[in-house]
Coordinates of C-alpha atoms and ligand atoms in Angstrom, one line a residue:
X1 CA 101.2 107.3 63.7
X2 CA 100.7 106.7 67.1
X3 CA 98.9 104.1 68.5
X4 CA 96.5 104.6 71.4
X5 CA 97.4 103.9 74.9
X6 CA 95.3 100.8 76.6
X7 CA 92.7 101.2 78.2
X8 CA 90.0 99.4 77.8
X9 CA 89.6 95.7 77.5
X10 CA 86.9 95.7 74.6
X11 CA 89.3 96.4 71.9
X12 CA 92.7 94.1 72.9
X13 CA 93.3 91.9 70.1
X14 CA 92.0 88.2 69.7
X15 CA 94.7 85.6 71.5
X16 CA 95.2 87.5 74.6
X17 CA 94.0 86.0 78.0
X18 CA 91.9 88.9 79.4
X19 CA 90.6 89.6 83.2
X20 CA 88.0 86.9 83.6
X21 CA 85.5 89.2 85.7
X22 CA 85.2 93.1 84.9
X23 CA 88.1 95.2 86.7
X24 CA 85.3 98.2 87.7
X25 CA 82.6 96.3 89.5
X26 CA 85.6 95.0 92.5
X27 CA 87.0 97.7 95.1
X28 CA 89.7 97.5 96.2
X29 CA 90.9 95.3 99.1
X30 CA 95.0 95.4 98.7
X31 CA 97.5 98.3 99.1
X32 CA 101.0 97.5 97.6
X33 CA 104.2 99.1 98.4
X34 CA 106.7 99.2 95.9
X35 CA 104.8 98.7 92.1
X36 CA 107.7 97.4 90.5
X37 CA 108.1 94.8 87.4
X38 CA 108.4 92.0 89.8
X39 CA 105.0 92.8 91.8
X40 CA 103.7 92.9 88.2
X41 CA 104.6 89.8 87.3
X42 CA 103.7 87.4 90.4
X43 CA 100.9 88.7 93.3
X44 CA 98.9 90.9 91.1
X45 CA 98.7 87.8 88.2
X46 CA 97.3 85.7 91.4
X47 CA 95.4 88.3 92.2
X48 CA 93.6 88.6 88.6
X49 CA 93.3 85.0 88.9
X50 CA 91.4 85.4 92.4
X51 CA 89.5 88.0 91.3
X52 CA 88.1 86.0 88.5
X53 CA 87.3 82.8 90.0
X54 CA 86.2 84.2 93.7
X55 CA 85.0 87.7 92.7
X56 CA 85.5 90.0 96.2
X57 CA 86.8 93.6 96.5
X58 CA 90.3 92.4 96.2
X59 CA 91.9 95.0 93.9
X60 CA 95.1 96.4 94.4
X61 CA 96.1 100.4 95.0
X62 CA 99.9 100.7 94.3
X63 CA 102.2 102.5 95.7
X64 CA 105.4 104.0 94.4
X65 CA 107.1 105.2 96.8
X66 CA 109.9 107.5 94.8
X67 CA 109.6 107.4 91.8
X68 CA 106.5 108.7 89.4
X69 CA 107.1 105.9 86.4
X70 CA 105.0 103.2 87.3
X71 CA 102.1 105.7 87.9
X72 CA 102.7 107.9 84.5
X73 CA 102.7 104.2 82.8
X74 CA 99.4 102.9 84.1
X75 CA 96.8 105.2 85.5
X76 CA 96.7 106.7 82.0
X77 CA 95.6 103.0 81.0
X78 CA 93.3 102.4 83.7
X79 CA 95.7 100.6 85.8
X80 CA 95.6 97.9 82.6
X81 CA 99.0 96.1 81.7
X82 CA 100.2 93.5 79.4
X83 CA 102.0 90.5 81.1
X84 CA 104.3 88.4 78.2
X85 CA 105.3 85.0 79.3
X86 CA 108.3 84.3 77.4
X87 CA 109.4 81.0 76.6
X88 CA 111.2 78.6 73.7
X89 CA 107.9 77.9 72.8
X90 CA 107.0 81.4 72.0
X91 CA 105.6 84.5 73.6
X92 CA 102.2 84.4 75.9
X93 CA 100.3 87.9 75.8
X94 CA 97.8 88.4 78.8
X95 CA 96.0 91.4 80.2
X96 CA 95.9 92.2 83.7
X97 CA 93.2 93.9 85.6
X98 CA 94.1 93.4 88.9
X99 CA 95.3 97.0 89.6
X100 CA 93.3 99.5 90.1
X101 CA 95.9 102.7 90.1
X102 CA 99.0 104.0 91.5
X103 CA 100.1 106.8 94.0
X104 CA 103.7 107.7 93.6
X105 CA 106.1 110.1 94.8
X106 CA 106.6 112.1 97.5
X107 CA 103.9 114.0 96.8
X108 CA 101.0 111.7 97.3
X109 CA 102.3 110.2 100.7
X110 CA 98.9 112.2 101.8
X111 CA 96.9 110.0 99.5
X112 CA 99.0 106.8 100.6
X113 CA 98.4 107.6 104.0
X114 CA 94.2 107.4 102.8
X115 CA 94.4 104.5 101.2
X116 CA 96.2 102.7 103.8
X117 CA 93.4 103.5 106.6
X118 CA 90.3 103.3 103.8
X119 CA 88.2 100.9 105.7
X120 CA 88.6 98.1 102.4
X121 CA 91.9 98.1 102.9
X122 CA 92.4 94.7 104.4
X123 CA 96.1 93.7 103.2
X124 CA 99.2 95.5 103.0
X125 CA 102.0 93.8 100.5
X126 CA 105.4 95.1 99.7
X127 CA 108.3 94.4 97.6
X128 CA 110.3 97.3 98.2
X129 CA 113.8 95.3 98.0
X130 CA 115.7 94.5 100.8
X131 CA 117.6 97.7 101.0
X132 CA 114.0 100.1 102.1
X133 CA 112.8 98.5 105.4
X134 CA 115.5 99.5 107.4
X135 CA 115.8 96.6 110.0
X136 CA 118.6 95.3 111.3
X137 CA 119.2 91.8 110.7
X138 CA 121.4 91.0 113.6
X139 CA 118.6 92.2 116.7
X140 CA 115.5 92.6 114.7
X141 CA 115.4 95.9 116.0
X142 CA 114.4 99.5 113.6
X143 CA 117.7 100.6 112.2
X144 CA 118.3 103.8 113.4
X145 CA 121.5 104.5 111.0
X146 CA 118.7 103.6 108.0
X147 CA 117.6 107.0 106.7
X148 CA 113.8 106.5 106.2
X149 CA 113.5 105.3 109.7
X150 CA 115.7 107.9 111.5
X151 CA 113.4 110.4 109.5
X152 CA 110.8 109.0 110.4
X153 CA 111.4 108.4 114.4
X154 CA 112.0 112.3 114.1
X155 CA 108.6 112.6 112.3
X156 CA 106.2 110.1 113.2
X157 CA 103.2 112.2 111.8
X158 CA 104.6 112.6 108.5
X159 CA 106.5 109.2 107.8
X160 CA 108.1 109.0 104.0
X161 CA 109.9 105.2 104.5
X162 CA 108.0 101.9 104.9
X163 CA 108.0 101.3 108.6
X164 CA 106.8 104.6 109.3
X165 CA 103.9 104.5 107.1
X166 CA 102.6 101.2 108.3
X167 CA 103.1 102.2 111.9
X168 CA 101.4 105.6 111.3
X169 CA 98.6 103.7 109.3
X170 CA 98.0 101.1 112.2
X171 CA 97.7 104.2 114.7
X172 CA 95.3 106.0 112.6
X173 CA 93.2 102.5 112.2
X174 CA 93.7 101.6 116.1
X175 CA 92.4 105.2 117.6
X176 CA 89.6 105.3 114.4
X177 CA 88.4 101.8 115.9
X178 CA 89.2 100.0 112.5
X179 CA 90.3 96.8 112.2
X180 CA 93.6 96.4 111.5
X181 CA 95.4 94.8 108.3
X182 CA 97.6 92.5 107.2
X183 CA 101.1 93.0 106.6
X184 CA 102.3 90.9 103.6
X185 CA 106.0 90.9 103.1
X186 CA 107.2 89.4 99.0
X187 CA 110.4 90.7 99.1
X188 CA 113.7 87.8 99.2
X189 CA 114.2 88.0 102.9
X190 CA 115.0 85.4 105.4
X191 CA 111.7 84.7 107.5
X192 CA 110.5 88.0 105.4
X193 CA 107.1 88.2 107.6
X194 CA 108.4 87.9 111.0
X195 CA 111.9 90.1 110.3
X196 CA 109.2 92.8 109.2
X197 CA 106.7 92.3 112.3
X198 CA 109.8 92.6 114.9
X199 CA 111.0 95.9 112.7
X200 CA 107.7 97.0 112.9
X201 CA 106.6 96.5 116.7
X202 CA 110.7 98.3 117.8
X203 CA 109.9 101.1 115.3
X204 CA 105.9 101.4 117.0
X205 CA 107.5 100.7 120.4
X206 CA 109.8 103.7 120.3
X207 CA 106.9 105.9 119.3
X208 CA 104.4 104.7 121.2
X209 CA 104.7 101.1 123.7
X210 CA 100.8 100.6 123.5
X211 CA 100.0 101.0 120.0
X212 CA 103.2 98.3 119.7
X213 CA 101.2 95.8 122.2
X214 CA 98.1 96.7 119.9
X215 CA 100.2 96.0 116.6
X216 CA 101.1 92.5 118.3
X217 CA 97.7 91.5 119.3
X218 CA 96.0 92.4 115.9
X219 CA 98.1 92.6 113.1
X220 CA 99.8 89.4 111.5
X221 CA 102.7 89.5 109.4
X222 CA 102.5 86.0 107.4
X223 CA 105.5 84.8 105.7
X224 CA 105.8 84.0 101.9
X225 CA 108.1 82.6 99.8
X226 CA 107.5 84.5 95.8
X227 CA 109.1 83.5 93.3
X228 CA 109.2 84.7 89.0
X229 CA 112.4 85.4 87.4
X230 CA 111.4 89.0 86.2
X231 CA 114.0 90.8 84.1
X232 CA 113.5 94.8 83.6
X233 CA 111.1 95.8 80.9
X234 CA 112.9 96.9 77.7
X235 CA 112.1 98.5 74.4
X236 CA 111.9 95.1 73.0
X237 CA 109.0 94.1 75.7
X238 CA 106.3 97.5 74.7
X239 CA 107.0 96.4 71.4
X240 CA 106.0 92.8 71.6
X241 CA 103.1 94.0 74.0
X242 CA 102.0 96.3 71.3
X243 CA 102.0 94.1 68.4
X244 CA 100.2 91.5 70.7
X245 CA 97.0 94.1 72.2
X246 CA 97.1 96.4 69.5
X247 CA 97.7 99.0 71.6
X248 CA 100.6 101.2 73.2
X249 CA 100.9 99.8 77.0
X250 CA 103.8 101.7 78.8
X251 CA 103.2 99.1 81.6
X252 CA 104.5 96.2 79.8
X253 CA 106.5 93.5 81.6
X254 CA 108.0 90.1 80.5
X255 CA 108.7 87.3 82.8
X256 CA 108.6 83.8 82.8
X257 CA 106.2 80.9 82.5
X258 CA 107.3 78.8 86.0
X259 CA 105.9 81.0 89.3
X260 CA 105.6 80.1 92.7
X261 CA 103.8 81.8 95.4
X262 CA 104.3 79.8 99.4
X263 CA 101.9 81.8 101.6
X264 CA 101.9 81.7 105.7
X265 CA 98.1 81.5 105.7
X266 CA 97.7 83.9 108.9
X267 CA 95.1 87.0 107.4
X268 CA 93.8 89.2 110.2
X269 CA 91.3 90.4 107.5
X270 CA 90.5 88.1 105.3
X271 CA 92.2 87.4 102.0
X272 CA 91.7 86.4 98.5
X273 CA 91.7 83.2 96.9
X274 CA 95.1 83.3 95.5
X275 CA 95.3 79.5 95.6
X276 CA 93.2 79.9 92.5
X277 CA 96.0 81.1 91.2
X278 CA 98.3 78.1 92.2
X279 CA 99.8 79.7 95.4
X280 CA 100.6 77.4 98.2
X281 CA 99.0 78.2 101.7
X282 CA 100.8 76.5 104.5
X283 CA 101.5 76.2 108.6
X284 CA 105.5 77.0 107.9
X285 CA 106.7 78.6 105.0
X286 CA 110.6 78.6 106.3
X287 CA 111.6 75.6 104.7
X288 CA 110.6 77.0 101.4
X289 CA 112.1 80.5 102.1
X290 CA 115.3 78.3 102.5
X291 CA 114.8 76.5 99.6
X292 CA 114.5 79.6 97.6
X293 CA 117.1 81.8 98.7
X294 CA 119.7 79.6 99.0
X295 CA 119.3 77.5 95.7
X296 CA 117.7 80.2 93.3
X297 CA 118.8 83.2 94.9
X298 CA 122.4 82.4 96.3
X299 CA 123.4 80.9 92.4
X300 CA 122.0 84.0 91.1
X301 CA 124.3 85.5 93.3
X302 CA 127.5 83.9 92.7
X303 CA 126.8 83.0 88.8
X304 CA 125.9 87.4 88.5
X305 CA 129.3 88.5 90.0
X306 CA 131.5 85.8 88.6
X307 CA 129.5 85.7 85.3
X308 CA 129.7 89.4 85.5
X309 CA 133.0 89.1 85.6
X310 CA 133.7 86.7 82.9
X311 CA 131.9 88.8 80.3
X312 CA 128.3 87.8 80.4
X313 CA 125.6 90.0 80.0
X314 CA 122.0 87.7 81.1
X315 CA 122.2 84.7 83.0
X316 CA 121.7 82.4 79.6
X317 CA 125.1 84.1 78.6
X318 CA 126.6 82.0 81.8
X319 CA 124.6 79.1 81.6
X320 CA 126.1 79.0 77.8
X321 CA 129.1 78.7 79.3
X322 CA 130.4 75.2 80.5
X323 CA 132.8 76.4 83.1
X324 CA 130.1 78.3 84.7
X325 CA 127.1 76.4 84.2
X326 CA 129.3 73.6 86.4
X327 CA 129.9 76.0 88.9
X328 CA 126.4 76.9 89.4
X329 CA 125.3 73.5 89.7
X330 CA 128.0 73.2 92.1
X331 CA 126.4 76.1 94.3
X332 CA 122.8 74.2 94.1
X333 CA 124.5 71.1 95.5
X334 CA 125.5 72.7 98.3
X335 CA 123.0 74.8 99.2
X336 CA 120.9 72.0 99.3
X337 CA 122.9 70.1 101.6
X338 CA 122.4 72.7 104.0
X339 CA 118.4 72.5 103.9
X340 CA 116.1 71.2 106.7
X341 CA 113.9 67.8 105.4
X342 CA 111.3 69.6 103.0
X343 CA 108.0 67.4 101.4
X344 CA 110.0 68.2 97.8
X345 CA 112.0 66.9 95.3
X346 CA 115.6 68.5 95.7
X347 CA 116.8 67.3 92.6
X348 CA 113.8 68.1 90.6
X349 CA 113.8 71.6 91.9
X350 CA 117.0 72.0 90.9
X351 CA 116.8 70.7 87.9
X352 CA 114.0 73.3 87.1
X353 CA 116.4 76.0 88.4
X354 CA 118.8 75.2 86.2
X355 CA 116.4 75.1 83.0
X356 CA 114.7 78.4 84.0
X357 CA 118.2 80.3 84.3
X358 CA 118.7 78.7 80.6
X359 CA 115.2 79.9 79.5
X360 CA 117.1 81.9 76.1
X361 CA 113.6 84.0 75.9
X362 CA 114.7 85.6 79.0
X363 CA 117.2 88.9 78.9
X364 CA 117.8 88.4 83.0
X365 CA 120.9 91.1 83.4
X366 CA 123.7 89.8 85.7
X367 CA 124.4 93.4 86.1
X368 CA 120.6 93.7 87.8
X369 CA 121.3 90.6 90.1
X370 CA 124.6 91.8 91.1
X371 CA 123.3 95.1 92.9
X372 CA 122.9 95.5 96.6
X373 CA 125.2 92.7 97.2
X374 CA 125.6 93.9 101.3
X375 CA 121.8 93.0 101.5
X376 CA 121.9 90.4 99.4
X377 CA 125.2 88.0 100.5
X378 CA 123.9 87.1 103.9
X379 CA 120.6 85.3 103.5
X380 CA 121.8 83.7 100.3
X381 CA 125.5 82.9 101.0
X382 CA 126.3 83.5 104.7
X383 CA 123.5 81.8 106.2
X384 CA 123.9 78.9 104.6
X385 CA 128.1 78.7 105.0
X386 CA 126.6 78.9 108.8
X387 CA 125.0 76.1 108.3
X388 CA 126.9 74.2 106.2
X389 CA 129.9 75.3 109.2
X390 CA 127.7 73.3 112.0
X391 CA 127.1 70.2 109.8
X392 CA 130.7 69.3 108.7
X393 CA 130.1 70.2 105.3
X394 CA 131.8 72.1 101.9
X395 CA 132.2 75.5 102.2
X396 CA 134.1 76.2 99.3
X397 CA 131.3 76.8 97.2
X398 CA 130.1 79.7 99.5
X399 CA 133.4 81.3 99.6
X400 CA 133.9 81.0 96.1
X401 CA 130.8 83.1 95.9
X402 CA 132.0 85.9 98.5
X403 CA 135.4 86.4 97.0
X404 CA 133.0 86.9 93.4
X405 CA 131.6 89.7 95.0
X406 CA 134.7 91.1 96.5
X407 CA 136.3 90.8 93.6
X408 CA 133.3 92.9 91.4
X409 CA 133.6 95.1 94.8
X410 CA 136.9 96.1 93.9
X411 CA 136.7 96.0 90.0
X412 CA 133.3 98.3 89.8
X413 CA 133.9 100.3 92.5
X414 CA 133.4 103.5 91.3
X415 CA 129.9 102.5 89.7
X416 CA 128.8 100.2 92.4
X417 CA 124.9 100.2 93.1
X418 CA 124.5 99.1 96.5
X419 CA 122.9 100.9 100.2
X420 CA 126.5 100.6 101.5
X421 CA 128.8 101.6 98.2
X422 CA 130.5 104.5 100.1
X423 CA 131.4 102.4 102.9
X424 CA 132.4 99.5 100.6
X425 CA 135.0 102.2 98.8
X426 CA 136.2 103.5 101.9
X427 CA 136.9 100.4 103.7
X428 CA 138.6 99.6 100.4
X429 CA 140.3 103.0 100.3
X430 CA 144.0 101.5 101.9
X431 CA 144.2 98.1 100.7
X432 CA 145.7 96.3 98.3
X433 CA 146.0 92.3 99.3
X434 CA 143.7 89.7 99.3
X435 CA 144.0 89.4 103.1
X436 CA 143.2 93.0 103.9
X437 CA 140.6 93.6 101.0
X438 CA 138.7 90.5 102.4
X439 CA 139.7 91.4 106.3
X440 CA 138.2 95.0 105.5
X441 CA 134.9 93.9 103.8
X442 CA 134.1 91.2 106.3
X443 CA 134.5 94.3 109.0
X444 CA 131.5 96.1 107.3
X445 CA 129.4 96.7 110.2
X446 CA 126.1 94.7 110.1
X447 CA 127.5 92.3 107.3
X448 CA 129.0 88.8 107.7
X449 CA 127.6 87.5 110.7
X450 CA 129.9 87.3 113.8
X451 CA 130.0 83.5 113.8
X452 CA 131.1 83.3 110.3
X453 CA 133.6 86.1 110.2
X454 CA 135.5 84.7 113.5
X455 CA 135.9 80.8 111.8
X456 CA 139.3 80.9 110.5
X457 CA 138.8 78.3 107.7
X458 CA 135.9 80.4 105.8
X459 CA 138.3 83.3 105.8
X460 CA 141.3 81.6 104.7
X461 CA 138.7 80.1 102.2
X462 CA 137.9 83.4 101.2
X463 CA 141.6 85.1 101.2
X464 CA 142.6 82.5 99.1
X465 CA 139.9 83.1 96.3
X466 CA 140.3 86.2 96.4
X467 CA 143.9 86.2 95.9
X468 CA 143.3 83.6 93.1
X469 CA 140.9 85.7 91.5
X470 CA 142.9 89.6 91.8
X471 CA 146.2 87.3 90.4
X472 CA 144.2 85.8 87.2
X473 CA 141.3 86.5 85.4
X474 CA 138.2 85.5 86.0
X475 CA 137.7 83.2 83.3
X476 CA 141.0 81.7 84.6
X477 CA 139.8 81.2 87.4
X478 CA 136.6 80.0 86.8
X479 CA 137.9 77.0 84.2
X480 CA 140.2 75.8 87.0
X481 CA 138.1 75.4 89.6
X482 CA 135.7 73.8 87.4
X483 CA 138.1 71.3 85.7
X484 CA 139.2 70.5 89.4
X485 CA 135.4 68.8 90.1
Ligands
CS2_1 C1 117.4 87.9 91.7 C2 115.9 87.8 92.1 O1 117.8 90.2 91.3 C3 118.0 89.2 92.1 O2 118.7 89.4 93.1 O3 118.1 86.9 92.4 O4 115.3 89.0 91.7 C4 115.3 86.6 91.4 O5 115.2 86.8 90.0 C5 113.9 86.4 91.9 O6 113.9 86.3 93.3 C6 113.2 85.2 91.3 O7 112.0 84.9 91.9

């Protein structure tokens, strides 16, 4: 038999936390870009939580931008999804309300385009991934080599990427006399809020200079720092979220119990109450955005290509293993080091860290950390080998973690999942040493920063890695430069 798809609350089994207001009797207040597991699991959990202890019209439109999944899972359940919070201490079954539908695909950019300039819509959020925005990290500027945003320079009126649609949204708002909204950047980027606002004003200012000046003087691009280690949904997850509600629920995530939400609090429009919820608003979230990227991200990083490497399928698989679990310890150490003062405990955070990447109730793929590597390595490695560079300290750890990815460059190739794969395969097209496999990736235009490529020691740090790593396996590897700690 099959069961019936959720949606409605009334029927969800006893023992799951439901929406503490009613989902129908709040507009909706939020558009969000890029409806994926991740947005799932973190803002629109803080945005239930909002919503039921503040009440306001603060629900949330999502936007696919591609694909059609995330809409064929939940509008046919009301926008209603089951959140399990997986832990050793057992599973923890909660309904959301928080969204109110999707639009997705190409097709209903007309509908997007609506919803952006509907006169409720007060926020615009996004976690796209790095890879969509399309701004270059070295100038700031709209990267014209990025297909969305050379599309969309062509065809300003009909945008399809995620600078052009704001852009054209914020015109349509400015020449309606609308206020404007805020632009809420979640996805892992460095100073993710004021990378997007200077992508955003060269994108408007080759269109048009004065809606730029107008984009400057009314819309604010805060800053946040999101955190929830949110592994894909599997089979495994819609059949726990079944058994839990009762009912079938396509929309089904799993994630864990520990999540963190560091919010800029600069709203041009107002906001909800997502402290409710546990996020932190602040003057400066930088220093957490550091924090973040460097410690959580940048292990995730290095343990997903060497761990990769060595065999492992999640993240527990590495932290099972001792050789590994030292090395990624190793990689907190020293990303710390490089880290402004910050009001938290370093140790205790890391200690956290390293409990959450055991949590064994989490499937985390290494595979899934281990895509788009070009847009992942320089916020969470290179930046802080910079760093590390101007204050005398280790680098080793950094370049351990860029010859990992070189070497899963060269091992996977011909299955590589990154924006820059063809370039990675033909830059490695004619080599065959260490030296020129590392010379040729650190050339990849847009990549290593210049500082960091042109400091000898990093790439003899590097080279020598490498070579370590092409002459003996992995797991050789690995054990020796753990036993030498
Ligand atoms: C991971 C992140 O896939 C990745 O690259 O490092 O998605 C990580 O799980 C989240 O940032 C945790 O908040």
């Amino acid at each position: 038999m099959t069961q019936a798809r959720l949606t409605d609350l009334s029927a969800v089994k006893d023992g799951v936390i439901k929406p503490g207001y009613t989902p129908a009797d709040h507009g909706n207040g939020i558009v969000h870009l890029g409806l994926g597991a991740f947005h799932r699991a973190h803002q629109a959990v803080y945005t239930d939580d909002a919503l039921a202890a503040s009440g306001g019209d603060w629900r949330i439109i999502g936007v696919s931008l591609r694909s059609t999944t995330s809409a064929d899972q939940l509008n046919p359940q009301n926008g209603l999804y089951t959140v399990l919070e997986r832990s050793s201490a057992g599973t923890k079954p909660r309904v959301l309300g928080s969204i109110s539908g999707v639009l997705a695909g190409p097709a209903a950019l007309p509908q997007v385009i609506e919803a952006l300039t509907a006169e409720g819509t007060k926020i615009v959020s996004l976690t796209v991934t790095e890879k969509a925005y399309g701004i270059r990290r070295d100038t700031g500027e709209a990267d014209t080599s990025h297909p969305a945003v050379a599309h969309d320079l062509e065809n300003p009126d009909a945008p399809t990427g995620v600078l052009g649609l704001i852009v054209k949204a914020l015109r349509i708002r400015r020449d309606a006399g609308l206020p404007a909204f805020t632009v809420l950047c979640c996805d892992n980027l460095a100073e993710n809020g004021a990378h997007l606002r200077s992508g955003t004003l060269d994108f408007a200012k080759r269109i048009d200079p004065n809606l730029a000046e107008w984009i400057a003087a009314n819309v604010t691009f805060p800053s946040t720092m999101v955190d929830r280690i949110t592994p894909a949904s599997t089979a495994q997850t819609l059949e726990d979220a079944q058994a839990a509600t009762g009912f079938s629920d396509l929309a089904a995530i799993e994630t864990e119990p520990f999540s963190q939400w560091v919010i800029e609090d600069d709203f041009t429009n107002g906001r909800p109450d997502w402290d409710k919820g546990g996020a932190l608003f602040v003057q400066d979230v930088v220093p957490y955005e550091m924090m973040k990227l460097r410690m959580l991200n940048g292990a995730h990083s290095m343990l997903a290509y060497a761990g990769n490497l060595c065999g492992c399928t999640y993240v527990r698989d590495v932290m099972d293993n001792a050789d590994l679990a030292k090395l990624v310890d190793r990689h907190m150490r020293a990303a710390a080091a490089t880290l402004p003062d910050l009001e938290v405990d370093i140790d205790a955070y890391r200690a956290d860290l390293i409990s959450r990447f055991e949590n064994k109730s989490i499937a985390h793929e290494t595979a899934q950390i281990a895509q788009d590597g070009t847009e992942k390595l320089p916020p969470r490695i290179f930046a802080p080998a910079l760093d590390a560079i101007a204050k005398g300290q280790d680098i080793d750890p950094f370049a351990f973690a860029a010859a990992a990815w070189m070497t899963f460059a060269v091992e996977k190739q011909n299955t590589l999942q990154d924006p820059r794969a063809d370039d990675i395969r033909a830059a490695l097209a004619n080599e065959t040493t260490a030296e020129g496999i590392s010379n040729a990736l650190h050339a990849l235009s847009g990549f290593v920063p210049s500082d960091l490529q042109g400091h000898a020691p990093w790439r003899a740090a590097v080279a020598a890695h490498l070579q370590a790593m092409m002459q003996q396996s992995l797991p050789n590897v690995v054990a020796s430069t753990a036993r030498a700690l």
